[in-house]
Each structure stands twice: as structure tokens, then as C-alpha cells.
XYZ file of C-alpha atoms in Angstrom:
563
model
C 23.116 -11.829 -29.937
C 23.939 -8.543 -27.946
C 21.065 -7.729 -25.301
C 22.269 -3.741 -24.195
C 20.061 -3.794 -21.001
C 18.512 0.548 -19.793
C 18.832 1.215 -15.635
C 19.726 -1.595 -13.040
C 17.643 -3.278 -9.867
C 14.626 -5.090 -9.954
C 13.715 -5.223 -13.359
C 17.438 -4.625 -15.297
C 19.626 -6.378 -12.681
C 16.553 -9.618 -13.236
C 16.245 -10.156 -16.813
C 20.351 -9.604 -16.867
C 20.759 -12.385 -14.733
C 17.911 -14.788 -16.601
C 19.094 -14.249 -19.626
C 22.827 -15.949 -18.683
C 21.276 -18.619 -17.175
C 19.131 -19.243 -20.119
C 21.649 -17.684 -22.585
C 25.382 -18.573 -22.102
C 26.936 -17.488 -25.234
C 24.889 -13.772 -25.464
C 26.321 -11.013 -25.283
C 25.084 -8.258 -21.759
C 25.943 -5.439 -20.759
C 23.510 -3.288 -18.493
C 24.067 1.025 -18.273
C 23.044 2.206 -14.139
C 23.637 5.793 -13.587
C 23.481 5.403 -10.688
C 26.333 3.949 -8.256
C 24.399 0.950 -7.535
C 24.079 -2.009 -9.783
C 21.427 -3.767 -7.905
C 20.539 -2.384 -4.356
C 17.000 -3.166 -2.256
C 15.555 -0.242 -3.181
C 12.495 -1.130 0.203
C 15.264 -1.992 2.200
C 16.222 2.102 1.908
C 14.422 3.501 5.096
C 15.236 1.559 7.542
C 19.767 2.550 6.755
C 18.003 5.761 7.941
C 17.058 4.346 11.160
C 19.371 2.291 11.617
C 18.141 -0.698 11.595
C 20.286 -1.677 8.886
C 23.728 -1.081 10.030
C 26.313 -1.892 7.480
C 25.436 0.463 3.950
C 26.939 -3.220 2.307
C 24.123 -4.891 2.780
C 22.013 -2.691 0.538
C 24.016 -3.524 -1.679
C 22.041 -7.055 -3.706
C 25.347 -7.301 -5.452
C 27.722 -5.211 -6.950
C 29.367 -4.740 -10.679
C 32.328 -7.679 -9.775
C 30.031 -9.693 -8.542
C 28.095 -10.148 -11.331
C 30.832 -10.363 -13.902
C 32.370 -13.244 -11.539
C 29.366 -15.383 -11.847
C 27.933 -13.872 -15.141
C 29.909 -12.566 -17.356
C 27.579 -9.618 -17.426
C 29.264 -6.356 -17.895
C 27.911 -3.703 -15.468
C 28.328 -0.237 -15.668
C 27.529 2.367 -12.978
C 27.403 5.641 -13.991
C 26.750 5.736 -17.659
C 23.628 7.106 -18.719
C 22.045 6.399 -21.627
C 21.091 9.824 -23.439
C 19.273 9.125 -26.837
C 18.152 5.307 -28.803
C 18.760 4.865 -32.659
C 16.268 2.248 -32.679
C 17.077 2.413 -37.073
C 20.911 1.997 -36.541
C 19.266 0.089 -33.406
C 22.705 1.663 -31.225
C 23.018 3.851 -27.597
C 24.592 7.156 -27.327
C 26.069 6.427 -23.857
C 27.556 9.372 -21.409
C 30.103 8.375 -18.582
C 29.663 10.045 -16.183
C 32.919 10.091 -14.456
C 34.895 10.646 -17.630
C 32.820 12.695 -19.749
C 33.323 10.215 -22.407
C 30.364 9.501 -25.263
C 30.127 6.433 -27.555
C 27.569 4.457 -28.749
C 26.954 1.009 -28.371
C 24.828 -1.500 -30.837
C 22.210 -3.450 -29.771
C 20.301 -6.762 -31.109
C 17.841 -5.901 -28.160
C 17.444 -3.730 -26.490
C 15.881 -3.664 -22.112
C 15.100 -0.543 -20.801
C 14.544 -0.284 -17.124
C 14.758 3.116 -16.036
C 11.979 3.112 -13.287
C 11.036 6.302 -11.663
C 11.667 9.488 -10.312
C 10.200 11.327 -6.947
C 7.734 14.129 -8.022
C 9.483 17.245 -6.785
C 6.925 19.956 -7.284
C 8.293 23.752 -8.237
C 7.653 24.903 -5.064
C 9.519 28.202 -3.907
C 12.454 27.119 -1.599
C 12.395 23.591 -3.244
C 16.499 23.451 -3.330
C 17.176 23.811 0.267
C 19.669 21.291 0.919
C 17.903 20.313 4.016
C 14.504 19.246 1.693
C 15.906 15.792 0.753
C 13.975 12.680 -0.993
C 14.535 8.612 -1.098
C 14.661 7.025 -3.764
C 18.380 5.799 -4.289
C 21.728 4.252 -2.635
C 22.815 7.998 -2.606
C 19.784 9.067 -2.018
C 20.072 7.770 1.138
C 23.221 7.455 2.163
C 22.882 11.124 2.096
C 20.300 11.363 4.237
C 21.568 9.127 7.019
C 25.392 11.641 7.073
C 22.779 14.195 7.415
C 21.242 12.945 10.821
C 24.386 11.660 11.641
C 26.149 14.981 11.531
C 23.064 18.197 12.458
C 21.270 15.561 14.756
C 17.833 17.054 13.354
C 15.371 17.696 15.878
C 12.250 17.431 14.568
C 11.550 16.839 10.612
C 8.369 17.055 7.866
C 6.825 14.256 5.619
C 5.744 16.225 2.969
C 3.236 13.012 2.197
C 2.147 10.023 3.360
C 2.857 7.208 1.068
C 5.162 4.178 2.067
C 8.218 6.055 1.567
C 6.835 8.816 4.063
C 5.607 6.778 6.515
C 8.586 3.723 7.053
C 10.995 6.816 7.408
C 8.836 8.874 9.730
C 9.229 5.654 11.975
C 12.667 5.367 11.589
C 13.170 8.691 12.196
C 10.613 8.296 15.018
C 12.732 5.533 16.800
C 16.152 8.002 16.086
C 14.046 10.414 19.172
C 13.516 12.782 15.583
C 9.976 14.743 15.981
C 7.627 14.226 12.870
C 5.151 15.702 11.512
C 3.928 14.286 8.296
C 1.763 16.512 6.300
C -0.500 15.205 3.441
C -2.855 16.608 1.971
C -5.206 14.164 1.216
C -7.427 13.463 5.086
C -6.207 10.089 5.121
C -2.977 8.622 4.676
C -1.955 5.323 2.608
C -4.015 5.749 -0.492
C -3.703 1.772 -1.565
C -6.033 1.755 1.927
C -10.347 2.986 2.509
C -9.916 5.780 5.038
C -11.913 3.672 7.610
C -9.369 1.166 7.119
C -6.413 4.021 7.112
C -7.910 5.677 10.343
C -6.521 2.234 12.391
C -2.575 3.448 10.879
C -3.481 7.376 11.885
C -4.300 6.259 15.798
C -0.551 4.082 15.641
C 1.440 7.002 14.129
C -0.967 9.724 16.979
C 0.268 6.524 19.626
C 3.841 6.775 18.576
C 4.266 10.812 19.026
C 4.512 11.701 15.001
C 1.892 14.945 13.987
C -0.190 14.186 11.193
C -1.333 17.381 8.702
C -4.247 16.144 6.954
C -5.940 18.064 4.444
C -2.122 19.971 4.592
C -1.323 21.375 1.985
C 2.305 22.502 1.333
C 2.731 25.380 -0.806
C 6.424 26.320 -0.318
C 9.915 26.550 1.961
C 11.521 29.324 3.457
C 14.995 29.202 5.865
C 15.346 31.223 8.638
C 16.980 29.541 11.477
C 14.517 27.024 11.280
C 13.635 25.723 7.436
C 9.945 26.659 6.915
C 7.970 24.849 5.824
C 4.797 26.996 4.361
C 1.647 25.953 4.172
C -1.838 27.338 2.543
C -4.449 28.874 4.742
C -2.569 28.040 7.310
C 0.400 28.430 10.299
C 4.001 27.548 8.910
C 5.540 23.796 10.034
C 9.159 24.426 11.611
C 11.469 22.118 11.258
C 15.459 20.848 11.018
C 14.698 19.049 7.621
C 12.096 17.435 4.801
C 11.312 14.178 3.416
C 9.525 15.467 -0.421
C 7.573 11.781 -0.697
C 4.185 12.461 -1.846
C 4.388 9.737 -5.114
C 6.623 9.068 -8.184
C 6.496 8.637 -11.636
C 7.552 7.027 -14.719
C 10.942 8.426 -15.639
C 10.549 8.199 -19.396
C 11.965 11.020 -20.422
C 14.366 8.432 -22.599
C 11.437 6.083 -23.926
C 9.783 9.347 -25.242
C 12.654 10.585 -27.436
C 13.422 7.327 -28.874
C 9.707 7.407 -30.002
C 8.299 5.043 -28.006
C 4.159 4.945 -27.081
C 3.287 6.294 -23.886
C 0.162 6.083 -22.059
C -1.022 6.164 -19.025
C 1.001 8.632 -16.777
C 3.656 9.168 -19.282
C 4.373 5.277 -18.809
C 5.949 3.556 -21.473
C 3.243 1.653 -23.411
C 4.103 -2.700 -23.642
C 2.437 -6.168 -24.279
C 2.296 -9.357 -22.729
C 5.521 -9.647 -23.778
C 6.757 -6.633 -21.922
C 7.338 -5.521 -25.671
C 6.779 -1.120 -26.535
C 6.280 -0.549 -29.976
C 8.913 -0.628 -31.403
C 10.734 -3.691 -32.561
C 13.421 -5.100 -30.263
C 12.754 -2.941 -27.674
C 11.316 -3.911 -24.793
C 10.628 -2.157 -21.382
C 10.384 -3.325 -17.247
C 9.472 -2.258 -14.057
C 8.283 1.070 -12.649
C 8.125 2.783 -16.013
C 5.801 0.844 -17.978
C 1.840 0.246 -18.153
C -0.215 -2.579 -17.177
C -2.878 -4.452 -17.199
C -4.685 -4.242 -13.684
C -5.476 -8.087 -12.162
C -8.862 -6.809 -11.188
C -10.144 -4.610 -13.639
C -8.468 -5.134 -16.748
C -7.741 -1.443 -17.164
C -4.133 -0.051 -17.357
C -2.295 0.767 -14.265
C 1.277 1.986 -13.272
C 1.998 -0.244 -9.874
C 5.353 0.539 -8.803
C 6.010 -2.746 -6.842
C 9.459 -4.573 -6.889
C 7.573 -7.651 -7.018
C 5.874 -7.014 -10.456
C 9.642 -5.490 -11.941
C 10.664 -8.882 -10.727
C 8.565 -10.823 -12.281
C 8.800 -8.382 -15.508
C 12.314 -8.940 -16.357
C 12.371 -12.698 -16.402
C 9.366 -12.946 -19.284
C 11.754 -10.103 -20.907
C 14.372 -12.861 -20.904
C 12.186 -15.586 -21.282
C 10.858 -14.532 -24.879
C 14.396 -12.674 -25.588
C 15.776 -16.075 -25.391
C 12.883 -17.618 -28.204
C 10.474 -19.300 -24.744
C 6.502 -17.865 -24.862
C 6.349 -15.954 -21.399
C 3.712 -13.608 -20.975
C 2.772 -10.729 -17.814
C -0.534 -11.273 -16.666
C -1.173 -8.328 -14.517
C -0.754 -6.653 -11.285
C -2.857 -5.543 -8.655
C -1.371 -3.342 -6.701
C -0.406 -6.423 -3.442
C 1.792 -4.641 -0.758
C 2.825 -4.358 2.680
C 4.462 -1.794 5.412
C 5.223 -2.745 8.337
C 4.582 0.742 11.177
C 6.390 0.293 14.403
C 4.764 -3.112 16.042
C 2.041 -2.928 12.884
C 1.376 -3.988 9.688
C -1.084 -2.804 6.880
C -1.232 -4.237 4.176
C -3.810 -4.687 0.337
C -4.117 -5.989 -2.212
C -6.258 -5.256 -5.633
C -9.232 -2.550 -5.094
C -10.616 -0.799 -2.377
C -13.987 -0.330 -1.315
C -12.854 3.387 -3.075
C -11.749 2.085 -6.049
C -14.607 -0.100 -6.907
C -16.865 2.670 -6.290
C -15.163 5.385 -8.478
C -14.550 1.442 -11.448
C -18.820 2.148 -11.102
C -18.564 -1.656 -10.088
C -22.181 -2.781 -8.397
C -19.696 -4.270 -4.542
C -20.488 -4.967 -1.115
C -17.767 -5.222 1.503
C -17.276 -7.324 4.907
C -15.608 -5.574 8.131
C -14.630 -8.402 10.302
C -11.890 -8.391 13.484
C -10.705 -11.904 13.582
C -7.835 -12.653 15.965
C -4.146 -13.160 14.770
C -4.866 -16.903 15.830
C -6.541 -18.835 18.816
C -7.694 -16.530 21.451
C -7.006 -19.310 24.249
C -2.733 -19.288 22.627
C -1.291 -16.716 25.096
C -0.372 -13.740 22.931
C -3.440 -13.271 20.316
C -3.850 -9.365 18.557
C -6.748 -8.659 17.297
C -6.144 -7.868 13.256
C -8.983 -6.145 10.837
C -10.018 -7.078 8.066
C -12.613 -5.431 5.067
C -12.948 -8.188 1.993
C -14.696 -5.825 -1.449
C -16.473 -8.231 -3.900
C -19.209 -7.623 -6.788
C -22.480 -8.495 -5.860
C -23.057 -9.766 -9.353
C -20.504 -12.229 -9.850
C -19.140 -13.035 -6.353
C -15.878 -11.377 -7.207
C -13.605 -10.838 -5.240
C -12.297 -7.461 -6.100
C -10.032 -6.514 -3.210
C -8.644 -6.662 0.811
C -7.497 -4.993 3.463
C -5.653 -5.763 6.908
C -5.002 -3.946 9.744
C -3.118 -5.597 12.771
C -0.515 -7.209 14.052
C 0.777 -10.972 14.252
C -0.950 -12.497 10.858
C -1.547 -9.025 8.327
C 0.777 -10.239 5.684
C -0.301 -14.378 5.469
C -4.046 -13.806 5.222
C -3.945 -10.452 2.969
C -1.744 -12.847 0.487
C -3.757 -16.369 0.643
C -6.676 -13.863 -0.459
C -4.520 -12.430 -3.054
C -4.271 -15.741 -4.694
C -7.754 -16.085 -4.378
C -8.141 -13.340 -6.514
C -5.431 -14.159 -8.884
C -7.626 -18.159 -8.806
C -10.583 -16.072 -9.930
C -12.174 -17.869 -6.640
C -15.209 -16.146 -5.358
C -15.920 -14.701 -2.173
C -17.871 -17.132 -1.193
C -15.464 -20.033 -1.694
C -12.786 -18.312 0.523
C -14.650 -20.381 3.839
C -13.797 -23.530 1.699
C -9.695 -23.178 1.936
C -7.763 -25.774 3.853
C -5.695 -23.875 5.579
C -2.474 -24.230 8.639
C -3.815 -24.553 11.956
C -2.981 -24.597 15.739
C -3.560 -22.697 17.951
C 0.234 -20.670 17.863
C -0.490 -19.734 14.638
C -4.027 -19.080 13.748
C -7.462 -20.750 14.434
C -9.922 -23.486 13.752
C -11.933 -20.978 11.065
C -8.851 -18.908 10.628
C -9.747 -14.983 9.957
C -10.196 -15.856 5.850
C -12.057 -18.318 6.337
C -14.494 -15.902 8.805
C -15.339 -13.857 6.127
C -15.822 -15.847 3.664
C -18.547 -17.896 6.191
C -19.871 -13.622 6.477
C -20.070 -13.200 2.720
C -21.842 -16.393 2.198
C -24.336 -15.301 4.891
C -25.093 -12.132 3.401
C -25.394 -13.226 -0.338
C -28.023 -16.313 1.203
C -29.575 -13.643 2.945
C -29.035 -15.100 6.271
C -27.309 -11.974 7.359
C -28.218 -8.021 6.738
C -26.018 -5.791 7.245
C -25.495 -2.075 7.819
C -22.433 0.466 7.947
C -20.588 3.288 9.277
C -20.849 5.577 7.087
C -25.088 4.374 6.892
C -25.031 4.878 10.810
C -25.945 9.104 9.861
C -29.035 7.870 7.195
C -30.535 5.748 9.824
C -33.950 7.316 10.624
C -34.529 9.133 14.234
C -38.162 9.328 14.198
C -38.686 6.376 16.078
C -39.737 3.486 13.151
C -36.511 1.707 13.500
C -35.319 0.837 16.840
C -31.330 0.428 17.910
C -29.644 -1.333 19.546
C -26.150 -2.126 21.432
C -25.811 -6.264 22.168
C -22.598 -5.300 24.439
C -22.199 -5.874 28.013
C -23.740 -2.925 30.020
C -19.583 -2.290 31.640
C -18.945 -1.753 27.527
C -21.759 0.596 26.642
C -21.836 2.860 29.607
C -17.814 3.972 28.576
C -19.789 4.579 25.347
C -22.492 3.676 22.913
C -23.818 5.605 19.849
C -27.095 8.513 20.412
C -30.345 6.286 19.981
C -28.950 2.940 20.431
C -30.808 0.903 23.612
C -28.471 -1.869 25.349
C -29.937 -5.851 25.840
C -27.356 -7.618 26.010
C -26.791 -10.895 23.640
C -27.570 -12.952 27.066
C -30.038 -11.311 27.879
C -31.866 -10.395 24.680
C -34.125 -13.735 24.635
C -36.033 -12.774 28.359
C -36.293 -9.254 27.210
C -37.481 -9.555 23.544
C -40.924 -8.779 24.830
C -40.136 -4.900 24.911
C -39.223 -4.002 20.646
C -41.811 -3.909 18.374
C -41.549 -6.656 16.093
C -42.906 -4.404 13.645
C -39.670 -1.808 13.393
C -36.696 -2.454 12.005
C -34.627 -3.866 14.322
C -30.468 -2.117 13.652
C -28.610 -4.353 15.956
C -24.767 -3.369 16.698
C -22.524 -4.495 18.912
C -18.172 -4.195 20.111
C -16.756 -6.170 16.846
C -19.934 -7.456 14.601
C -19.677 -11.446 16.823
C -22.487 -10.469 19.141
C -24.942 -8.098 16.668
C -24.749 -10.888 14.458
C -26.109 -13.281 17.038
C -28.714 -11.197 18.852
C -29.981 -10.600 14.640
C -30.226 -14.771 14.066
C -31.976 -14.191 17.863
C -34.494 -12.169 16.564
C -34.890 -13.130 12.458
C -35.312 -16.638 14.198
C -39.203 -14.398 16.120
C -40.111 -13.131 13.208
C -37.552 -8.599 13.647
C -36.582 -7.276 9.826
C -33.029 -7.140 11.173
C -29.341 -5.543 10.130
C -26.026 -6.139 11.773
C -23.609 -3.409 11.996
C -20.529 -4.015 10.141
C -17.583 -4.098 12.018
C -18.494 -3.445 15.269
C -18.486 0.112 18.113
C -15.128 -0.563 18.276
C -14.348 -0.190 14.593
C -16.524 2.510 14.564
C -15.487 4.884 17.494
C -11.627 4.500 15.655
C -13.056 6.401 13.221
C -14.962 9.014 14.314
C -12.008 9.818 16.513
C -9.609 10.404 13.862
C -12.321 11.919 12.075
C -12.982 14.495 14.972
C -9.078 15.082 15.004
C -9.276 16.364 11.704
C -11.798 18.180 11.199
C -10.056 19.622 14.278
C -6.818 20.165 12.777
C -8.182 21.418 8.907
C -6.936 24.546 8.494
C -9.947 27.766 8.651
C -11.902 28.124 6.143
C -10.849 24.135 4.651
C -13.516 22.095 2.968
C -14.473 19.726 6.249
C -16.913 17.691 4.479
């Protein structure tokens, strides 16, 4: 059996080595357009910043090492330009010699990946403007940084690549500005959770131009980043990181069926619409695990799994890809932000009747030194209690809790069943009630009617005519340092003695710093016959969201919609 693979890295290289482990006699050839067959995509920004010092560390395998161990023919600087599905051949162009030839196959695997989106803007071809996708891109950027020693840089785009490079350049002493057309960074987070990331980046000296629309570039004494309805930004370098699109030029020429965003349509065995041609990785359309809808999810984990599944099926095993839900995590200085499944916005856009909880547990037992607060948001479907997604922003233990919830989603657990998970506990690592358990307890309280809640985006809708009671149960000192207008202060420990000051005929909306004391207050009030609502996330969460909202609105260009 002769297998040809177009593209290496996560999907192609994984398929190749799995094929060899299953079939010692298969003839396997991989054609890779770049000079690197298997490299750590996700490590590229850290080489720019010098965190990864040796460029050889980025190369997981070389053509020589793969040949020595697996007897797989890895051909770098070879571009496949055409597929003849009838003859079962591919046309190959040797980028080093210019030679063009045909290669036959019995099975063909496409792993072309994705390409950075580079809009056709004036001045986009300036040699101070970079994209980052390959090792060659990384070497080019690092060389520029070392030789030119830029003092300023602009990241156009606020996703993973843009923010990781922003962090690494910032650590080198470069003054970084992130320009993002949406009014938040990281579309894997909801706006309220993203404001925590905004705050961290601002605290590190990174400027955020949210709602900024880049319309071109102009070379003067410095490179000018031109913005719509705003002053240009002068900078020494620019990274374009506004996203990627599936690299499906070859698939389209070959007549393969394409789906959303031009991605290659495959079934759950990773078979394309053409017999004996498979596709994997960032170029394919998959099913979203939570919604069942078609999606394009460009992450290394799914690509690796798909490569294994293709090899299994080619070798006669029965393997199926069960879909992706986009579990992801990013390090931003000492902060971690992670998400899985649907955001609240995505659930709303999908027309799902959902609810969410926001909590701020400590990373481990509070009495053990070093505990740090994390902010968790869990979204679930009201009628079925199906977990739709989760987002966590914090420090220690964020990835651990996110992975637990991702596993719960994959297992089809109900949101209330998070409380039943038997998770490892010792004071340096967790609390006896782990943050994941706490989310389950909160959801159970809400769904059983023990607690009713209201959210930060509903505060402005509360009547101001005195028909409801607004109560802040923090200490007098906390209240004095900042509170929401209209809320009166009765600390939770003094509530029972002052309960006669409240009108039992009015609904009571209760707030505290994190949501815990207000929950206890609601239980006290409910026990006395009050109709009580607990503020989700607490004042700390609300204050961060409002502070960032005000900063964003103040920085918007004149004439831009601030709604």
C-alpha cells in the first residue's frame, strides 16, 4: 500500500507515524512545502521572546530522525500543486530544484493546515509587517527583533497568536499596542470574562485599542498604522494576527466538496467526498461536540486525533472522530485564561435557553499560603441541564478545572452532577469543595429554587422607584471603597439584627464581594419570608467589567457607536 500525505506538522506527521506503527510494509511519503516537517506551532511566540532559546527545540522531528525510526520518506520544500483523483496521482513541485513530477498513491491524506488572513490593505507588503504561522516566520521575526531592536510594536488582532507575541515582546521591553476591531480580546471568552484579560494586559503596560479598525499602512519616519476615524499609530513593527482560514486551494482544484469557510467536508472517518482521499487538521470542517453544528476549529489537539483516526481507517480499523468543542488555554504573563464549549454569546446566538453561574473560588485552601482567586463561568441549558461550556480566568489550577469540565461535557454529565465529582484534595492543590464542585452546588441551588440570581447586565433594568430593595452585605469598609448607586449597606453579620429595617413586601436584590455572603444573606432573608435575588459574580466581578467598559468607551474614535 502506498500512502501520500500532503503536509506535515500535527495532522500529517501523526498520520504518518501511526500508519507505520500499524503497517510495517506500507510505502509512506510526506510532502511538506516548508522546511520543517514536524514542529511546535504553539511554541513559536516563545522563541521570539527568548523563552525558548534554541530554535532546534521547536523542531520535534526532522526528516532524518523520522526516516531512521519509521522509514517514512519526508520531503521538505516540496509543494503538491494538483491532484488527479482518477489516475490517483499528485503533481509535485520541488521548490529547491524547480523539478515537477507526478507521484502515485493508493491513499491520499491532505493536511494543508490554515493560512494567516492577510487583508488587501494599502501598504500591507511593507517588510516591517509580519504574520506568524511557520518556523520560517518565527525566525524572520526574531531576526528582525534582534537586529533592529524595535522599541514599539503593534499587534493587529487580539487572539492567541497576537496576545502571546504581545507578551513576549513586552517582556523584551518593547512597548506593545494591540488593535482589535471587536471591543474585546479573545473571542473564546465572553466580554465579561475577557475584561479580566484586558485588566492584566493593561497592568503590564500593553495598550489596547479596542474597536479600532485598521485601514492601511504608510511608511514615514516610522511605520504608520492607519485607523478608521482615528489618529494613526507610529510603530517599528506590526504583526498581523487577525485569524486564519483553511488552506484548501489544492482541495478546491481537485473538486473536493467544501463547506463553511471553504473548509474540506469530511465524515467522521475523515474521508472526503472523493474516494481514497482523506483530510485532517485546520483545513477540515468538523462537528461541534456541544451543538452538533458544522464548525472549523484550528487547534493542535483535534489535528493530532484526526491524524490517528485516518491512519486507523486506512489500515482497516474502525475509528471515528467524535467532534471538537474548542477546549483551549493561554498563558498571559502570570495569568491563565481557558475555555471549552460554548460561550454565553454563542449559546444566545444558537437560540439555546441557557443559564450561567459566575463564581470566584480560590485555587486551593485559603489557609494554605499562596491561594489565588480564579473567576469561573459555567453555561448550561435550562431544560436539560446539559453543560454548554465554561470559561476560567485566574492563576494556579485554571487548566486543571477547565479540563475537568471539558471531560464532564464529553461524558454527557448534567451541570448539577459537577457537585458529585470525586476530585483530588490536599490543601496545596484544592479545597475540600473543589471549584468545580462549587459550580455544581450553585447550579443545583438555582435549579431547585433555593436561590434566584441576577446578573451585572441586568442591574440597569432594576427599578429605581423604591419598589425593590437593593442591599449590599459587605463590610462598611468595603462598601465605602466602592459600591453600586442605590444599594444600602447592612453587613451580613448584622443582617438578622437589622432585618426589621427592610420591607418584606418588596423584592430584595443582594450583593457582596464575590457572591458568597450575598447567598448567605439571601438564605437568611428567604427564611424570614423575603423574595430574594443573589448577585452573580459579586461586586469584584462587576467593578472589573464596568471599569474596562468605561476605558473602552473613552478610547473609542470620535463618531464610533458606543452602544
